[in-house]
Coordinates of C-alpha atoms in Angstrom, one line a residue:
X14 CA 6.3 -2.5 12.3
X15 CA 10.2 -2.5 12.8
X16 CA 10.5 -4.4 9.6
X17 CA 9.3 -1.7 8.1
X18 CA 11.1 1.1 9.6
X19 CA 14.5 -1.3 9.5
X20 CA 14.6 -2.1 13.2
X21 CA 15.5 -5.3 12.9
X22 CA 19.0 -6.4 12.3
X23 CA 20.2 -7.5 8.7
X24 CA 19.7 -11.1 9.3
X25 CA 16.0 -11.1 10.2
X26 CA 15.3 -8.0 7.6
X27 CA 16.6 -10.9 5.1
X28 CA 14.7 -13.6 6.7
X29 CA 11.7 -11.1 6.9
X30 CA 12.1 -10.3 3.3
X31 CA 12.2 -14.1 1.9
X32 CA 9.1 -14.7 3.7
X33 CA 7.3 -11.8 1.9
X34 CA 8.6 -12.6 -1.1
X35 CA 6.7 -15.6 -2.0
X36 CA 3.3 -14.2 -2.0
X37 CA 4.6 -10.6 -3.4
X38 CA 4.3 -11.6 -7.2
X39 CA 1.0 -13.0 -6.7
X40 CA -0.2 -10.3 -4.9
X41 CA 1.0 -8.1 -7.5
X42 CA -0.5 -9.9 -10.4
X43 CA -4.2 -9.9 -8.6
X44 CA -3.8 -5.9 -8.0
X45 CA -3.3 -5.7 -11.9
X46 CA -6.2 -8.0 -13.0
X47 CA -8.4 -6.1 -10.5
X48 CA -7.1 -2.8 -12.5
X49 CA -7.9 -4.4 -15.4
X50 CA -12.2 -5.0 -14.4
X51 CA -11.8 -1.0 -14.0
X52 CA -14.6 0.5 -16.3
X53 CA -11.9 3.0 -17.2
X54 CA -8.9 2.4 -19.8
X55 CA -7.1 5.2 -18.4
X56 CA -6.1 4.5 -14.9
X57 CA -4.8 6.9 -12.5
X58 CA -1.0 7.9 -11.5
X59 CA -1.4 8.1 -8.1
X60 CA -1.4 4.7 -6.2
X61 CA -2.9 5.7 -2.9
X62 CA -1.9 2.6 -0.2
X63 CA -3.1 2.1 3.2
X64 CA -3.7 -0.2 6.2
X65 CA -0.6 -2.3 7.8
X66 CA 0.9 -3.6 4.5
X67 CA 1.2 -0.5 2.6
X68 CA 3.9 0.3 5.0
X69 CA 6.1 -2.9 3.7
X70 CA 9.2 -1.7 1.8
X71 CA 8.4 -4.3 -0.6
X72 CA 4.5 -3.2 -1.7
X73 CA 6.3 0.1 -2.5
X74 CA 9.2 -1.6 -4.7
X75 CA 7.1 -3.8 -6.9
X76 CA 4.8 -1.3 -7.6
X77 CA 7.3 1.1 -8.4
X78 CA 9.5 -1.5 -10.5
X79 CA 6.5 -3.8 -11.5
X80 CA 5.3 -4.6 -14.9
X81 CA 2.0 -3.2 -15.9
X82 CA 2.1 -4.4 -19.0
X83 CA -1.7 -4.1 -20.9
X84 CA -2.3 -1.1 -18.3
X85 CA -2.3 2.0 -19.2
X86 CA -1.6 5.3 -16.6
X87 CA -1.8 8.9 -17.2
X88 CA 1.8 9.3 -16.2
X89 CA 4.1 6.7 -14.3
X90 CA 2.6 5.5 -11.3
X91 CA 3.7 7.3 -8.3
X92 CA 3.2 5.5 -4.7
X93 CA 1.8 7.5 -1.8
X94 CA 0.3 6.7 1.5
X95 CA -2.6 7.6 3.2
X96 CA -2.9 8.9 7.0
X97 CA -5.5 9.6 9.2
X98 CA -4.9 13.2 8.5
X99 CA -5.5 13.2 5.3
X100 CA -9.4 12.4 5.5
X101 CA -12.1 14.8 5.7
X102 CA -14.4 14.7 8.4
X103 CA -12.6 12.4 10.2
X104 CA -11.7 13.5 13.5
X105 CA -9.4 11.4 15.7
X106 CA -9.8 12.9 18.7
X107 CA -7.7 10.2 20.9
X108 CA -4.6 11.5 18.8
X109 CA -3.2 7.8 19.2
X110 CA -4.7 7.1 15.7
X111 CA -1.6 8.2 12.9
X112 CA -0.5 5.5 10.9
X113 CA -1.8 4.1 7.4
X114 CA -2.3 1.1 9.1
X115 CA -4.7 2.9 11.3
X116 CA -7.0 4.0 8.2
X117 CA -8.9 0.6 8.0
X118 CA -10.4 0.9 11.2
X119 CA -11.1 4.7 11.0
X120 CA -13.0 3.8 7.8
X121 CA -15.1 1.1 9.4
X122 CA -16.3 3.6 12.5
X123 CA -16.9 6.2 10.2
X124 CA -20.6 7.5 10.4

């Protein structure tokens, strides 16, 4: 979580950063050839993240930099997140619930 705010001091935001690196790319390249199975050939410009990883400074540059070659959008892909606030009939009445990272578990005690 202070990685990505930029907590951390410049050394270990490097460190940090080298680390996520190596499994970026491939992550990258499995999101597009799960687009690709989509039954649509027009995908979507809104790239809606969530859960603890959407909040890494990196998901948000490759998708904004990456290659979607053989993909076609509506419009350029613009990256947004996803809060607990933002779903209907979802009511977090513990108010400690407020972070994308929060949204996987609100979806799995969802009635």
């Amino acid at each position: 979580e202070d990685y990505s705010k930029l907590l951390l001091s410049e050394t270990v935001n490097q460190r940090i950063k080298e680390i996520f690196s190596n499994g970026l790319q491939n992550w990258f390249e499995n999101l597009k050839e799960n687009f690709k199975k989509f039954p649509h050939k027009l995908l979507p410009s809104n790239l809606l993240l969530f859960g603890g990883g959407s909040l890494l400074p990196e998901i948000t540059e490759i998708l904004e930099r990456g290659n979607f070659a053989n993909l076609t959008f509506i419009s350029k892909p613009k990256i947004g997140l996803i809060y607990p606030e933002n779903l209907k009939n979802i009511e977090d009445k513990t108010h400690i619930l407020n972070t994308p990272q929060d949204i996987p578990l609100l979806l799995i005690f969802h009635e």
